[in-house]
C-alpha cells in the first residue's frame, strides 16, 4: 500500500512561486509517486490560488469547514491541479488580499504573518490528525518556517503522527513577538527553550527544529554547514544537539517541466545531441534586450533574488572581468531596492554590454537558460540552488561559489577535470569578487575553444539533475518515520 504523506508549504508550482521552495514542493509529489509514496499538499488559499481553483469550471470538491481559525471562518478545499493532490486552506481573512505572499505591494511584511502561518500549521495538524473524513496520513512533511508550527501542533494533537521538517533556507526563521504565543492555543509549557521560545519571542523555524521527529535540508553540504556558527544563523547549537536526525538530500528539478527540447518559451528548442539551436535564443535575447549581437565573448546571465545571499554585488564587481573577456551580461531579478538600483546603474553605464530586467519573468528566465552561455551563481551561502541545475540541463554552464548545494552539484572544470572530460561548470571561492573574476575568465577562455566548450556543455547536459535519486532517499526516510515507534 502506498505511504500517505501530508505535505504543508506556503508555495507550490504551478500555483504560487517566489523561489525554489515552490519548485521543490510542486515537483516532489510526482517524483515520490514513482516510489510508492502518495503526497497530498496543503497550501494557503491566496487570491491567485483561489482564482486557479475556480478556473475551467472546476468546482471545488467537498470542503471541510472550520468555524473559527484565528479570527475568521476557514475551509479546507480539496483540489486536483496538474496531477497534484491539493488541499487549499481558504481563509479569506488571512490570505485573500492583493500584494505578495508575504508582503504588501509596497514590500512591507504583512503585520499578521505570525497568525497567517500559525493557521497554516494548525490546519496541517488538524488534517494530519484525521480532521478530514476518509483521509488518513502516515507522515507529515513540513517545509520552511511558514509551515514550522505544524510539527509543534502535531506534537500536542490527540493523534500523534511522525513529522519531517525540511529546511530550505535557515536565513528566514519566522520570528515573532511573545505576544503571539497566547493566540496560538498551544500548551503554556511549549513556550520554553525546550519548545518554540526563541530569544524571548516565538520562533517558527526554531519550533520545527525542536518538535519535528526528523530534519532534512536540501543538500549534503548545507546539512554539514548549518552545524557551524558561520552558517547556522543562531540555530547551529540546536541543530548540533539533534545531529542524529538531520539529513541532507539534494534537490532535483522536474526534468519534464524544464526540458529544452519541449520548452515553449524558447525561440529555438534543442537537446544534448545538438545544442547548436541555442544560438538563435542568444540572438533573440540580444535583439530583445538591446545587447551588442556580435560574438566576441560569452553571454553571462544572473537569474535570482537580488539579495546579499545571492552575491549579486559580487557580479557587479566582476563587470571588468566580464567586459575584459568580451562578454555580455543579463541580470534578471528583483529584491532589495539598493541592489536593484545598482544593477540599473550598471546597465546604464554599459549600454550594449549589460542589460537588466528588474522583475519576475518566467519567459525571460527560460530564454536565458536556453540562450546564455553561462549562468552566474556566486552565492554567499546556498542551501541547494536550482538555477545551476536548470543551467546544467539547458547547457548554460554554471559558474558557482563553492558552497552548499552549489558545491554538491557542479564539477569544476579544472585541469584534471578537463583532462578527464568530467567538468560541468566553474567554481570560485565564495564571497570573493576577485576569485569570481578568475572563474569568469576561465569560462571565457574555455568558450574561445569551441571543442572544449562543446565537451563541457555535453558533460553539463548529461548531468543527472532529476529527482530520481533524491526522491528515493526521501521515500526511504519517510517510510522509516512512518514505522510504529516504541
Ligand atoms: P531561491 O533561494 O530564490 O529559492 P533557487 O535557486 O532555489 O533560489 O530557486 C530560484 C528559482 O526561481 C529558479 O527556478 C529560478 O529560475 C527562479 N527565479 C528566480 N528569480 C527569477 C526571476 N526574476 N524571474 C523568473 N524566475 C526567477
Ligand atoms: C531556498 C534556498 C535554495 C533552495 C530552495 C529550494 O530558497 O535558498 O538554495 O534551492 O530553497 O530548496
Coordinates of C-alpha atoms and ligand atoms in Angstrom, one line a residue:
X1 CA 0.0 0.0 0.0
X2 CA 1.2 3.5 -0.8
X3 CA 2.6 5.5 2.0
X4 CA 0.4 8.5 2.5
X5 CA 2.2 11.8 3.2
X6 CA 0.6 15.2 4.1
X7 CA 3.0 18.0 2.9
X8 CA 2.5 21.5 4.0
X9 CA 4.1 24.6 2.5
X10 CA 3.5 28.2 1.7
X11 CA 4.3 28.0 -2.1
X12 CA 3.8 25.4 -4.8
X13 CA 4.4 25.4 -8.6
X14 CA 2.4 25.9 -10.8
X15 CA 0.1 28.0 -8.5
X16 CA 2.4 30.3 -6.5
X17 CA 6.1 30.8 -6.5
X18 CA 8.6 33.3 -5.2
X19 CA 11.6 30.9 -5.3
X20 CA 12.9 27.4 -5.3
X21 CA 10.7 26.3 -2.4
X22 CA 7.7 26.3 -4.8
X23 CA 9.6 24.3 -7.5
X24 CA 10.5 21.6 -4.9
X25 CA 7.1 21.4 -3.3
X26 CA 5.5 21.1 -6.7
X27 CA 7.9 18.5 -8.1
X28 CA 8.5 16.2 -5.2
X29 CA 5.0 14.6 -5.2
X30 CA 5.4 13.4 -8.8
X31 CA 8.9 12.1 -8.1
X32 CA 7.8 10.3 -4.9
X33 CA 4.8 8.7 -6.6
X34 CA 7.3 6.6 -8.5
X35 CA 8.5 5.2 -5.1
X36 CA 5.0 4.3 -3.9
X37 CA 4.6 7.4 -1.8
X38 CA 1.4 9.4 -2.3
X39 CA 1.7 13.1 -1.3
X40 CA -1.2 15.4 -0.6
X41 CA -0.1 19.1 -0.3
X42 CA -1.8 21.7 1.9
X43 CA -1.2 25.3 0.8
X44 CA -2.7 28.7 1.7
X45 CA -5.6 29.9 -0.4
X46 CA -4.0 33.1 -1.6
X47 CA -6.1 35.1 -4.1
X48 CA -4.4 33.7 -7.2
X49 CA -4.7 30.1 -5.8
X50 CA -8.5 30.6 -5.2
X51 CA -8.8 32.0 -8.7
X52 CA -7.0 29.0 -10.2
X53 CA -9.4 26.7 -8.4
X54 CA -12.3 28.4 -9.9
X55 CA -10.9 28.3 -13.5
X56 CA -12.1 25.9 -16.2
X57 CA -15.4 25.3 -14.5
X58 CA -13.6 23.2 -11.8
X59 CA -15.9 23.1 -8.9
X60 CA -14.0 22.6 -5.6
X61 CA -14.8 19.2 -4.2
X62 CA -16.5 18.9 -0.8
X63 CA -14.8 21.3 1.5
X64 CA -14.4 20.9 5.3
X65 CA -15.4 23.9 7.2
X66 CA -13.5 25.2 10.3
X67 CA -15.7 27.7 12.1
X68 CA -13.0 29.8 13.5
X69 CA -9.4 29.8 12.5
X70 CA -7.6 32.7 14.1
X71 CA -10.5 35.2 13.9
X72 CA -12.5 34.1 10.9
X73 CA -14.1 31.2 9.2
X74 CA -12.0 28.8 7.0
X75 CA -12.5 25.9 4.7
X76 CA -10.1 23.2 3.6
X77 CA -10.8 22.6 -0.1
X78 CA -9.6 19.5 -1.9
X79 CA -8.5 20.2 -5.4
X80 CA -6.6 18.4 -8.2
X81 CA -4.3 20.6 -10.4
X82 CA -1.7 19.4 -12.8
X83 CA -1.6 16.0 -11.2
X84 CA -1.1 17.4 -7.7
X85 CA -3.4 16.3 -4.9
X86 CA -4.0 19.6 -3.1
X87 CA -5.8 20.8 0.0
X88 CA -6.3 24.6 -0.1
X89 CA -6.7 26.5 3.1
X90 CA -9.4 29.0 2.2
X91 CA -9.3 31.6 5.0
X92 CA -10.2 34.9 3.3
X93 CA -9.3 37.0 6.5
X94 CA -5.8 35.7 6.3
X95 CA -5.0 35.0 2.6
X96 CA -7.4 36.8 0.3
X97 CA -5.5 40.1 -0.4
X98 CA -3.8 42.0 -3.1
X99 CA 0.0 42.0 -2.9
X100 CA 2.7 39.4 -2.4
X101 CA 2.5 36.2 -0.5
X102 CA 4.4 37.6 2.5
X103 CA 4.4 41.3 1.8
X104 CA 2.1 44.0 0.7
X105 CA 2.5 45.7 -2.7
X106 CA 5.0 48.2 -1.2
X107 CA 7.2 45.4 0.1
X108 CA 6.4 45.6 3.8
X109 CA 5.8 42.3 5.6
X110 CA 2.2 41.6 6.3
X111 CA 1.9 42.5 10.0
X112 CA -0.2 39.4 10.7
X113 CA 2.3 36.9 9.2
X114 CA 2.6 35.2 12.5
X115 CA -1.1 34.4 12.7
X116 CA -1.4 33.7 9.0
X117 CA 1.2 30.9 9.1
X118 CA 0.3 29.7 12.5
X119 CA -3.1 29.0 10.9
X120 CA -1.3 27.0 8.2
X121 CA 0.5 24.9 10.8
X122 CA -2.7 24.4 12.9
X123 CA -4.7 23.4 9.8
X124 CA -1.9 20.9 8.8
X125 CA -2.0 19.3 12.3
X126 CA -5.8 19.2 12.1
X127 CA -5.7 17.3 8.8
X128 CA -2.8 15.1 9.7
X129 CA -4.6 14.1 12.9
X130 CA -7.6 12.8 10.9
X131 CA -9.7 16.0 10.6
X132 CA -10.8 15.2 7.1
X133 CA -13.2 12.3 6.9
X134 CA -11.8 9.5 4.7
X135 CA -8.3 10.9 4.6
X136 CA -5.6 9.2 6.6
X137 CA -1.9 10.1 6.6
X138 CA 1.2 8.2 7.8
X139 CA 3.7 11.1 8.0
X140 CA 3.6 14.9 8.0
X141 CA 6.2 16.7 5.8
X142 CA 6.5 20.4 6.6
X143 CA 8.6 22.9 4.5
X144 CA 10.4 26.0 5.8
X145 CA 9.4 28.4 8.6
X146 CA 5.9 29.2 7.2
X147 CA 5.0 25.5 8.0
X148 CA 7.2 25.4 11.1
X149 CA 4.4 25.3 13.7
X150 CA 2.9 22.2 12.1
X151 CA 5.2 19.8 13.9
X152 CA 4.6 21.7 17.2
X153 CA 0.8 21.5 16.8
X154 CA 1.1 17.9 15.9
X155 CA 3.1 17.1 19.0
X156 CA 0.2 18.2 21.1
X157 CA -2.6 16.7 19.0
X158 CA -4.7 13.7 20.0
X159 CA -3.4 11.6 17.1
X160 CA 0.4 11.7 17.1
X161 CA 2.0 11.3 13.7
X162 CA 5.7 11.4 12.9
X163 CA 6.9 14.6 11.2
X164 CA 9.7 15.5 8.8
X165 CA 10.7 19.2 8.6
X166 CA 12.8 20.3 5.6
X167 CA 14.9 23.5 5.9
X168 CA 15.1 25.3 2.6
X169 CA 16.8 28.3 3.9
X170 CA 17.9 28.9 7.5
X171 CA 18.2 32.6 6.9
X172 CA 14.4 33.0 7.0
X173 CA 13.3 31.9 10.5
X174 CA 9.8 33.4 11.2
X175 CA 10.5 35.1 14.5
X176 CA 7.5 36.9 16.2
X177 CA 7.0 38.8 19.4
X178 CA 6.0 36.8 22.6
X179 CA 2.5 38.4 22.4
X180 CA 1.7 36.0 19.6
X181 CA 2.0 33.0 21.9
X182 CA -1.3 33.3 23.8
X183 CA -3.1 33.3 20.5
X184 CA -1.6 30.0 19.3
X185 CA -3.6 27.7 21.5
X186 CA -0.6 25.7 22.4
X187 CA 0.1 24.5 26.0
X188 CA 1.9 27.0 28.2
X189 CA 4.9 24.7 28.7
X190 CA 5.7 24.8 25.0
X191 CA 6.8 28.4 25.4
X192 CA 10.2 27.4 26.6
X193 CA 13.8 26.9 25.4
X194 CA 12.8 23.3 25.2
X195 CA 10.0 24.3 22.8
X196 CA 9.2 27.2 20.5
X197 CA 10.5 30.1 22.6
X198 CA 13.3 31.9 20.7
X199 CA 15.2 34.8 22.1
X200 CA 12.1 35.8 24.1
X201 CA 9.7 35.5 21.2
X202 CA 8.1 32.8 19.1
X203 CA 10.3 31.1 16.6
X204 CA 8.6 29.1 13.9
X205 CA 11.8 27.6 12.4
X206 CA 13.0 27.0 16.0
X207 CA 9.8 25.3 16.8
X208 CA 10.1 22.9 13.9
X209 CA 13.7 22.1 14.7
X210 CA 12.7 21.3 18.2
X211 CA 9.5 19.4 17.6
X212 CA 10.0 17.6 14.3
X213 CA 11.0 13.9 14.5
X214 CA 13.4 14.3 11.7
X215 CA 15.0 17.3 10.0
X216 CA 16.3 17.4 6.5
X217 CA 17.8 20.1 4.4
X218 CA 18.3 20.4 0.6
X219 CA 21.9 19.3 0.1
X220 CA 24.5 17.3 2.0
X221 CA 27.0 20.2 2.1
X222 CA 24.4 22.6 3.6
X223 CA 23.5 19.9 6.2
X224 CA 27.1 20.0 7.3
X225 CA 27.4 23.8 7.1
X226 CA 24.4 24.5 9.3
X227 CA 26.0 22.8 12.2
X228 CA 28.6 25.6 12.2
X229 CA 28.3 29.1 13.7
X230 CA 29.2 30.6 10.3
X231 CA 26.1 29.1 8.5
X232 CA 23.9 28.2 11.4
X233 CA 22.2 31.6 11.8
X234 CA 22.0 31.2 15.6
X235 CA 20.4 27.7 15.3
X236 CA 23.5 25.7 14.9
X237 CA 23.6 24.8 18.6
X238 CA 20.1 23.3 18.5
X239 CA 21.0 21.5 15.2
X240 CA 24.2 20.0 16.6
X241 CA 22.1 18.7 19.5
X242 CA 19.9 16.9 17.0
X243 CA 22.6 15.9 14.6
X244 CA 21.5 12.2 14.7
X245 CA 18.2 13.1 13.0
X246 CA 19.5 15.6 10.4
X247 CA 19.9 14.6 6.8
X248 CA 20.9 16.4 3.6
X249 CA 19.2 15.4 0.4
X250 CA 20.0 17.4 -2.7
X251 CA 17.1 18.9 -4.7
X252 CA 16.4 17.9 -8.3
X253 CA 14.4 19.6 -10.9
X254 CA 11.3 18.4 -12.8
X255 CA 13.1 17.4 -16.0
X256 CA 9.7 17.5 -17.9
X257 CA 8.9 21.0 -16.8
X258 CA 12.5 22.0 -17.5
X259 CA 13.3 20.5 -20.9
X260 CA 15.0 22.5 -23.6
X261 CA 13.6 20.0 -26.2
X262 CA 10.0 20.9 -25.4
X263 CA 10.2 24.4 -23.7
X264 CA 7.6 26.5 -25.4
X265 CA 9.2 29.8 -24.2
X266 CA 12.3 29.2 -26.3
X267 CA 12.7 30.7 -29.7
X268 CA 14.6 27.5 -30.7
X269 CA 14.4 24.2 -28.9
X270 CA 17.4 21.9 -28.7
X271 CA 18.8 18.8 -26.9
X272 CA 22.1 17.4 -25.7
X273 CA 22.7 15.7 -29.0
X274 CA 22.6 19.1 -30.8
X275 CA 22.7 22.3 -28.8
X276 CA 23.5 24.5 -31.8
X277 CA 20.0 26.0 -31.9
X278 CA 20.9 27.8 -28.7
X279 CA 22.5 30.4 -31.0
X280 CA 19.0 31.5 -32.1
X281 CA 17.9 32.0 -28.5
X282 CA 21.0 34.1 -27.8
X283 CA 20.4 36.2 -30.8
X284 CA 16.7 36.7 -29.7
X285 CA 18.0 37.8 -26.3
X286 CA 20.4 40.3 -27.8
X287 CA 17.7 41.8 -30.0
X288 CA 15.1 42.0 -27.2
X289 CA 17.5 43.4 -24.6
X290 CA 19.5 45.7 -26.9
X291 CA 22.8 43.9 -26.5
X292 CA 25.6 44.0 -28.9
X293 CA 24.9 41.0 -31.1
X294 CA 28.5 40.4 -32.3
X295 CA 30.0 37.2 -30.9
X296 CA 33.3 38.3 -29.3
X297 CA 32.7 36.6 -26.0
X298 CA 30.2 34.6 -23.9
X299 CA 26.8 35.8 -22.8
X300 CA 26.6 35.5 -18.9
X301 CA 23.3 35.5 -17.1
X302 CA 22.3 36.1 -13.5
X303 CA 18.7 34.9 -12.6
X304 CA 17.6 35.2 -9.0
X305 CA 16.7 37.2 -6.0
X306 CA 18.7 40.4 -5.7
X307 CA 19.8 39.8 -2.1
X308 CA 23.1 39.6 -0.2
X309 CA 22.8 35.8 -0.1
X310 CA 23.0 35.6 -3.9
X311 CA 26.2 37.6 -4.3
X312 CA 24.7 39.9 -7.0
X313 CA 27.1 42.6 -5.6
X314 CA 30.0 40.3 -6.5
X315 CA 28.6 40.0 -10.0
X316 CA 28.6 43.8 -10.3
X317 CA 32.2 43.9 -9.0
X318 CA 33.1 41.4 -11.7
X319 CA 31.9 43.5 -14.6
X320 CA 35.6 44.3 -15.5
X321 CA 36.3 40.6 -15.8
X322 CA 33.2 40.1 -18.0
X323 CA 34.0 43.1 -20.2
X324 CA 37.7 42.2 -20.4
X325 CA 36.7 38.8 -21.8
X326 CA 34.5 40.3 -24.5
X327 CA 31.4 39.1 -22.6
X328 CA 28.0 40.5 -22.1
X329 CA 25.7 40.2 -19.0
X330 CA 22.0 39.9 -18.4
X331 CA 20.6 40.3 -14.9
X332 CA 17.0 39.1 -14.2
X333 CA 15.7 39.5 -10.7
X334 CA 14.2 41.6 -8.0
X335 CA 14.7 42.2 -4.4
X336 CA 16.5 44.8 -2.3
X337 CA 15.9 48.3 -3.6
X338 CA 19.5 49.3 -3.3
X339 CA 20.8 46.3 -5.2
X340 CA 18.1 46.9 -7.9
X341 CA 19.4 50.4 -8.2
X342 CA 23.0 49.3 -8.5
X343 CA 22.0 46.9 -11.3
X344 CA 20.1 49.6 -13.2
X345 CA 23.1 51.9 -12.8
X346 CA 25.5 49.2 -14.2
X347 CA 23.2 48.7 -17.2
X348 CA 23.1 52.5 -17.8
X349 CA 26.9 52.7 -17.7
X350 CA 27.4 49.8 -20.0
X351 CA 25.0 50.1 -22.9
X352 CA 25.0 47.1 -25.3
X353 CA 27.1 45.1 -22.8
X354 CA 24.8 44.8 -19.8
X355 CA 21.1 44.5 -19.7
X356 CA 18.9 44.4 -16.6
X357 CA 15.3 43.3 -16.2
X358 CA 14.0 44.1 -12.7
X359 CA 11.1 41.9 -12.0
X360 CA 9.9 38.3 -12.3
X361 CA 9.6 36.7 -15.8
X362 CA 9.4 33.0 -16.3
X363 CA 9.6 33.6 -20.1
X364 CA 12.8 35.6 -19.9
X365 CA 14.3 33.2 -17.4
X366 CA 13.7 30.3 -19.7
X367 CA 15.1 32.2 -22.7
X368 CA 18.2 33.0 -20.7
X369 CA 18.7 29.4 -19.6
X370 CA 18.3 28.4 -23.3
X371 CA 20.4 31.2 -24.8
X372 CA 23.1 32.3 -22.3
X373 CA 26.4 30.6 -22.4
X374 CA 26.8 30.6 -18.6
X375 CA 24.8 31.3 -15.5
X376 CA 26.4 33.1 -12.6
X377 CA 25.5 31.8 -9.1
X378 CA 28.1 33.3 -6.8
X379 CA 26.0 32.8 -3.6
X380 CA 27.5 33.5 -0.2
X381 CA 25.5 30.5 1.0
X382 CA 23.1 28.3 -0.9
X383 CA 21.1 25.6 0.7
X384 CA 20.8 23.9 -2.7
X385 CA 20.1 26.3 -5.6
X386 CA 18.1 25.4 -8.6
X387 CA 19.4 27.9 -11.1
X388 CA 22.7 25.9 -11.5
X389 CA 20.6 22.7 -12.1
X390 CA 18.5 24.3 -14.7
X391 CA 21.7 25.8 -16.3
X392 CA 23.2 22.3 -16.5
X393 CA 20.0 20.9 -18.1
X394 CA 19.9 23.8 -20.7
X395 CA 23.6 23.8 -21.4
X396 CA 24.2 27.2 -19.8
X397 CA 27.4 26.3 -17.8
X398 CA 27.1 27.3 -14.2
X399 CA 29.8 29.5 -12.6
X400 CA 29.2 29.0 -8.9
X401 CA 30.6 29.6 -5.5
X402 CA 31.9 26.6 -3.7
X403 CA 29.3 26.4 -1.0
X404 CA 26.2 24.4 0.0
X405 CA 24.3 22.7 -2.8
X406 CA 26.4 24.5 -5.5
X407 CA 29.4 22.6 -4.3
X408 CA 27.5 19.3 -4.4
X409 CA 26.0 19.6 -7.9
X410 CA 28.7 21.2 -10.2
X411 CA 32.1 19.8 -11.2
X412 CA 34.7 22.4 -11.6
X413 CA 36.4 22.3 -15.0
X414 CA 39.9 22.5 -13.6
X415 CA 42.8 21.0 -15.5
X416 CA 42.3 17.5 -14.1
X417 CA 38.6 17.5 -14.8
X418 CA 39.2 18.9 -18.3
X419 CA 41.7 16.1 -19.0
X420 CA 39.2 13.5 -17.6
X421 CA 36.3 15.1 -19.5
X422 CA 34.2 15.5 -16.4
X423 CA 33.9 19.2 -15.8
X424 CA 30.4 20.7 -15.9
X425 CA 31.0 24.3 -14.8
X426 CA 33.3 26.6 -12.9
X427 CA 33.8 27.1 -9.2
X428 CA 35.1 30.0 -7.2
X429 CA 35.8 30.6 -3.5
X430 CA 32.7 32.2 -2.0
X431 CA 32.3 35.9 -1.1
X432 CA 35.4 36.9 -3.2
X433 CA 34.9 39.1 -6.3
X434 CA 38.5 38.5 -7.4
X435 CA 38.0 34.7 -7.4
X436 CA 34.7 35.1 -9.2
X437 CA 36.5 37.2 -11.8
X438 CA 39.0 34.4 -12.2
X439 CA 36.3 31.8 -12.8
X440 CA 34.7 34.1 -15.3
X441 CA 38.0 34.5 -17.2
X442 CA 38.5 30.7 -17.1
X443 CA 35.0 30.2 -18.5
X444 CA 35.6 32.8 -21.3
X445 CA 38.9 31.1 -22.2
X446 CA 37.2 27.7 -22.5
X447 CA 34.4 29.4 -24.6
X448 CA 37.0 30.6 -27.1
X449 CA 38.0 26.9 -27.7
X450 CA 34.8 25.6 -29.4
X451 CA 35.8 21.9 -29.0
X452 CA 36.5 22.4 -25.2
X453 CA 33.2 24.3 -24.7
X454 CA 31.3 21.7 -26.6
X455 CA 32.7 18.9 -24.4
X456 CA 31.9 20.8 -21.2
X457 CA 28.4 21.5 -22.5
X458 CA 27.9 17.9 -23.3
X459 CA 29.0 16.9 -19.7
X460 CA 26.8 19.5 -18.2
X461 CA 23.7 18.4 -20.2
X462 CA 24.4 14.8 -19.3
X463 CA 24.4 15.5 -15.5
X464 CA 21.6 13.8 -13.7
X465 CA 19.7 16.8 -12.3
X466 CA 16.4 14.9 -12.0
X467 CA 14.7 13.9 -8.7
X468 CA 15.3 10.2 -9.4
X469 CA 18.0 9.6 -6.8
X470 CA 16.9 12.1 -4.2
X471 CA 13.2 11.0 -4.3
X472 CA 14.4 7.5 -3.4
X473 CA 16.2 9.0 -0.4
X474 CA 13.1 10.9 0.7
X475 CA 11.0 7.8 0.2
X476 CA 13.3 5.8 2.5
X477 CA 13.3 8.5 5.1
X478 CA 9.5 8.9 5.1
X479 CA 9.0 5.2 5.3
X480 CA 11.3 4.9 8.2
X481 CA 9.4 7.7 10.0
X482 CA 6.1 6.0 9.4
X483 CA 7.1 2.8 11.1
X484 CA 5.4 2.4 14.5
X485 CA 7.8 3.7 17.1
X486 CA 8.3 2.2 20.6
Ligands
LIG1 P1 15.9 30.7 -4.0 O1 16.9 30.8 -2.9 O2 15.5 32.0 -4.5 O3 14.8 29.8 -3.8 P2 16.7 28.7 -6.1 O4 17.9 28.7 -7.0 O5 16.4 27.6 -5.3 O6 16.8 30.1 -5.2 O7 15.4 28.9 -7.0 C1 15.1 30.0 -7.7 C2 14.0 29.7 -8.7 O8 13.3 30.9 -9.0 C3 14.5 29.2 -10.0 O9 13.5 28.3 -10.6 C4 14.8 30.4 -10.8 O10 14.7 30.2 -12.2 C5 13.6 31.3 -10.4 N1 13.7 32.7 -10.5 C6 14.4 33.5 -9.6 N2 14.3 34.8 -9.9 C7 13.5 34.8 -11.0 C8 13.0 35.9 -11.8 N3 13.3 37.2 -11.6 N4 12.2 35.6 -12.9 C9 11.9 34.3 -13.2 N5 12.4 33.3 -12.4 C10 13.1 33.5 -11.4
LIG2 C1 15.7 28.0 -0.7 C2 17.2 28.1 -0.9 C3 17.6 27.5 -2.2 C4 16.9 26.1 -2.5 C5 15.4 26.4 -2.4 C6 14.6 25.1 -2.7 O1 15.0 29.1 -1.3 O2 17.7 29.4 -0.9 O3 19.0 27.2 -2.2 O4 17.3 25.6 -3.8 O5 15.1 26.8 -1.2 O6 15.0 24.1 -1.7

